[in-house]
CSV table of C-alpha atoms in Angstrom, one decimal:
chain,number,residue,atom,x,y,z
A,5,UNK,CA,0.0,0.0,0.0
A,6,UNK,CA,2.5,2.5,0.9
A,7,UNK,CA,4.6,1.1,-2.4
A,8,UNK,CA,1.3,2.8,-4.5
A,9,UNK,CA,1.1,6.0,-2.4
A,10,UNK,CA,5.0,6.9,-3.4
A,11,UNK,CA,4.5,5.5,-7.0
A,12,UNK,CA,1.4,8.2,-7.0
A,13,UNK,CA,2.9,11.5,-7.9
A,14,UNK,CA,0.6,13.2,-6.0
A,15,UNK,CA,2.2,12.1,-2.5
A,16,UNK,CA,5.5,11.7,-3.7
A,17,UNK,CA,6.7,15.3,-3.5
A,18,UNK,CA,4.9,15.6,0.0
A,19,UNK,CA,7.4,12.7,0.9
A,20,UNK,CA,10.4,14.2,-1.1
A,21,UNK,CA,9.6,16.9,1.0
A,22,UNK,CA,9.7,15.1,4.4
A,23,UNK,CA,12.9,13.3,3.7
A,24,UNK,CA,14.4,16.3,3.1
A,25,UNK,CA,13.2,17.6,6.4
A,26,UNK,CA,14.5,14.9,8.6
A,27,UNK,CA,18.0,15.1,7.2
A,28,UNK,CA,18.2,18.8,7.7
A,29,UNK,CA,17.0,18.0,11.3
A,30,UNK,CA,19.2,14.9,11.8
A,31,UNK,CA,22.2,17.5,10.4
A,32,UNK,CA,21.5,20.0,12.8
A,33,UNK,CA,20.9,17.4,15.8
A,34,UNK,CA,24.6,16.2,15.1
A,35,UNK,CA,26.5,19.1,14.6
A,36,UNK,CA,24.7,20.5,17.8
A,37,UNK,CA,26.0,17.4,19.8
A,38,UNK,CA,29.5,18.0,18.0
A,39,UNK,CA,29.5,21.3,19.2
A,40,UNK,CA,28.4,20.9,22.8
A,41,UNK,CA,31.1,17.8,22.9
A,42,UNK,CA,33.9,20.8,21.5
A,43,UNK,CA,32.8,23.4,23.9
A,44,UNK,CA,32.7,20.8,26.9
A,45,UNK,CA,36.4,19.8,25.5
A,46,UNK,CA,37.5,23.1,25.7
A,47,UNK,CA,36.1,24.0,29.5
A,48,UNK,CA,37.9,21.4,30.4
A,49,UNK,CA,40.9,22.3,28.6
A,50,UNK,CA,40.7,26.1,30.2
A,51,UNK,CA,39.9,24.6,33.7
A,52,UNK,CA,43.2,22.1,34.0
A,53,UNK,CA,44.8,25.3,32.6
A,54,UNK,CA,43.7,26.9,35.3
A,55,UNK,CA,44.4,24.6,37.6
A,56,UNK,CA,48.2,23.7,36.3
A,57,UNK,CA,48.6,27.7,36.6
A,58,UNK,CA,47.3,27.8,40.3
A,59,UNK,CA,49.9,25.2,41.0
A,60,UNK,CA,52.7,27.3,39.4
A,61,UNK,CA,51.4,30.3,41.2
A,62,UNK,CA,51.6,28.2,44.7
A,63,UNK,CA,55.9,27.6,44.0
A,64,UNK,CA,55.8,31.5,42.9
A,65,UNK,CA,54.9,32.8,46.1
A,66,UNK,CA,58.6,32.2,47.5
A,67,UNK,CA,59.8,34.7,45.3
A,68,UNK,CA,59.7,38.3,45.7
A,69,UNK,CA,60.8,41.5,43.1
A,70,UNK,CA,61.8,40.9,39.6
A,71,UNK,CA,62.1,37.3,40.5
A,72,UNK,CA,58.4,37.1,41.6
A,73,UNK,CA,57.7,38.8,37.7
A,74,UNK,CA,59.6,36.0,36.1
A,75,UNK,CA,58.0,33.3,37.7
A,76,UNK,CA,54.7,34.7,37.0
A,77,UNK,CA,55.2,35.3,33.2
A,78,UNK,CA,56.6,31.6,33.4
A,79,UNK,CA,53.2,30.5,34.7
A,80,UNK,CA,51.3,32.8,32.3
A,81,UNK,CA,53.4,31.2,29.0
A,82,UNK,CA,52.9,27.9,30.3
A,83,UNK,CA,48.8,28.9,30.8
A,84,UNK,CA,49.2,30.5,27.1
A,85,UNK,CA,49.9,26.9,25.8
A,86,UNK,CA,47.7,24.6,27.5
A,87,UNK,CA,44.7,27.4,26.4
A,88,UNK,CA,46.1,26.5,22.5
A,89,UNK,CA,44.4,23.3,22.6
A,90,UNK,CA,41.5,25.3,23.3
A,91,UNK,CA,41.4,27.2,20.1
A,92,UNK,CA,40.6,30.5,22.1
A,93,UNK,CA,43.5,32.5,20.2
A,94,UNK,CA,42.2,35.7,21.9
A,95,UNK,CA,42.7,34.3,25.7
A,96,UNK,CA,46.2,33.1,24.3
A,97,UNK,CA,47.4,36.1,22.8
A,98,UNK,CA,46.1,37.7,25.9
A,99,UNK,CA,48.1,35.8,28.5
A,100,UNK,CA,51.4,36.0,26.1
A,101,UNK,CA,51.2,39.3,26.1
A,102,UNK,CA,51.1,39.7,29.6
A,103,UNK,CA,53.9,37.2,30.2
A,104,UNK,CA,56.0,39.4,28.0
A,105,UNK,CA,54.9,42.5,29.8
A,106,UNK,CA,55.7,40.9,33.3
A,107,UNK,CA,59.1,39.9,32.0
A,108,UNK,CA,60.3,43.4,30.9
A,109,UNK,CA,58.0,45.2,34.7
A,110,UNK,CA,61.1,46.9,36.8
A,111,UNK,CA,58.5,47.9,39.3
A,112,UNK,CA,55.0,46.5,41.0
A,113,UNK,CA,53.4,48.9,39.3
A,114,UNK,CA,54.3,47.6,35.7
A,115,UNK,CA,53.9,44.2,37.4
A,116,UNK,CA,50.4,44.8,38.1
A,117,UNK,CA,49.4,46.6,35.2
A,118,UNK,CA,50.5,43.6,32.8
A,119,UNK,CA,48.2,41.5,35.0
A,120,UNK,CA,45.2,43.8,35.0
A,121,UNK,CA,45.1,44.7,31.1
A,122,UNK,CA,45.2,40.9,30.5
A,123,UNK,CA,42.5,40.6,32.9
A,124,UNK,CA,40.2,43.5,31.5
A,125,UNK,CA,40.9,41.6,27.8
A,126,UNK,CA,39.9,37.8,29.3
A,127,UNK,CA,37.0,39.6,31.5
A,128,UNK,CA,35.7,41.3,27.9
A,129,UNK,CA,35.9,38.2,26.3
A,130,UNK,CA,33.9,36.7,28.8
A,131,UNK,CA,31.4,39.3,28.2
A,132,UNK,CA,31.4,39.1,24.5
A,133,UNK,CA,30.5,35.0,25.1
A,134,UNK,CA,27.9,35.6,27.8
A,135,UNK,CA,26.5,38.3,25.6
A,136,UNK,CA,25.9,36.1,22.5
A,137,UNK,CA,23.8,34.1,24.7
A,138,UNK,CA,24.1,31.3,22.7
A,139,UNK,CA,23.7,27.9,24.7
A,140,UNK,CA,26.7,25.8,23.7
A,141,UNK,CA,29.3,28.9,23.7
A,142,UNK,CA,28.2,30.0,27.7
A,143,UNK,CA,28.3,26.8,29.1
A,144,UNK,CA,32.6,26.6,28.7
A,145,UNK,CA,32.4,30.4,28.7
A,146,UNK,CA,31.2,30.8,32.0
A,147,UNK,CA,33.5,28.2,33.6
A,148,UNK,CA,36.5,27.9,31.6
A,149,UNK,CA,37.5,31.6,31.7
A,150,UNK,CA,36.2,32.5,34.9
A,151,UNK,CA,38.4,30.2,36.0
A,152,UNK,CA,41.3,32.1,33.9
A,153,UNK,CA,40.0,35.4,35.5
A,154,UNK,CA,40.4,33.8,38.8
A,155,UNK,CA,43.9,32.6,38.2
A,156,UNK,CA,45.0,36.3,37.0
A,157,UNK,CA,43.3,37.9,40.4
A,158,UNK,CA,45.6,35.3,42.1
A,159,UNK,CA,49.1,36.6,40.3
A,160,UNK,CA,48.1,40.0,40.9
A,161,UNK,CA,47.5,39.7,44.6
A,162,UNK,CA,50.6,37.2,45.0
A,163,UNK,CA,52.6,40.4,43.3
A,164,UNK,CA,50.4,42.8,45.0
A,165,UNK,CA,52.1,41.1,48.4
A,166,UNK,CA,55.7,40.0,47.3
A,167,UNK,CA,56.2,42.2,44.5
């Protein structure tokens, strides 16, 4: 029976028409999934950043001066590449930047400053991704560089203290 209702032209463009649906909806059902799995993957990736960083930040706190500064770019480089596997280029350049910064700071001052611009640039990315408010880009948004944020707070306060 249902052989004679496609062989009838009169329903076969109806269920042309409904293939076509459910493999535009079966595409867009997978390449959701594949983007949710990708964003998870990269909260993670910013989160063990994060947490390697901390780490670093902990054997840091010995230091005091221009020694503290190195250390810190040292954690902030290191930081830079495990974010790469995130393919956040931004958030990378970002913390570079700031390693570099820290590296040439003769003063707390210049220390502190690296540390805050690189904050205000991560904190406005973080804005730009909550402000999209799209669903798979704020779920490793909110955690992955908040967490980032929070490990910048920590290098400026441990410089803040030592420096």
């Amino acid at each position: 029976m249902r052989l004679q209702a496609f062989a009838n032209g009169r329903y076969r463009g109806q269920i042309v028409a409904l293939c076509a649906r459910t493999v535009v909806l079966l595409a867009l059902v997978i390449s959701g999934t594949l983007l949710t799995d990708r964003q998870a993957s990269a909260a993670a990736i910013l989160e063990a950043a994060s947490a390697t960083a901390n780490a670093g930040l902990s054997s840091c706190s010995n230091n005091s001066g221009k020694a503290l500064y190195e250390c810190v770019a040292n954690v902030l480089d290191r930081m830079s590449g495990d974010v790469a596997r995130a393919q956040v280029p931004e958030t990378q350049r970002s913390l570079q930047t700031a390693a570099s910064r820290l590296r040439a700071a003769t003063s707390k001052a210049q220390a502190l400053s690296a540390i805050s611009q690189c904050q205000a640039a991560i904190s406005a990315a973080l804005r730009r991704v909550k402000a999209a408010n799209n669903a798979f880009v704020t779920g490793w948004g909110d955690s992955g560089l908040t967490s980032i944020v929070g490990v910048l707070a920590r290098a400026a306060k441990l410089i803040q203290s030592k420096g």
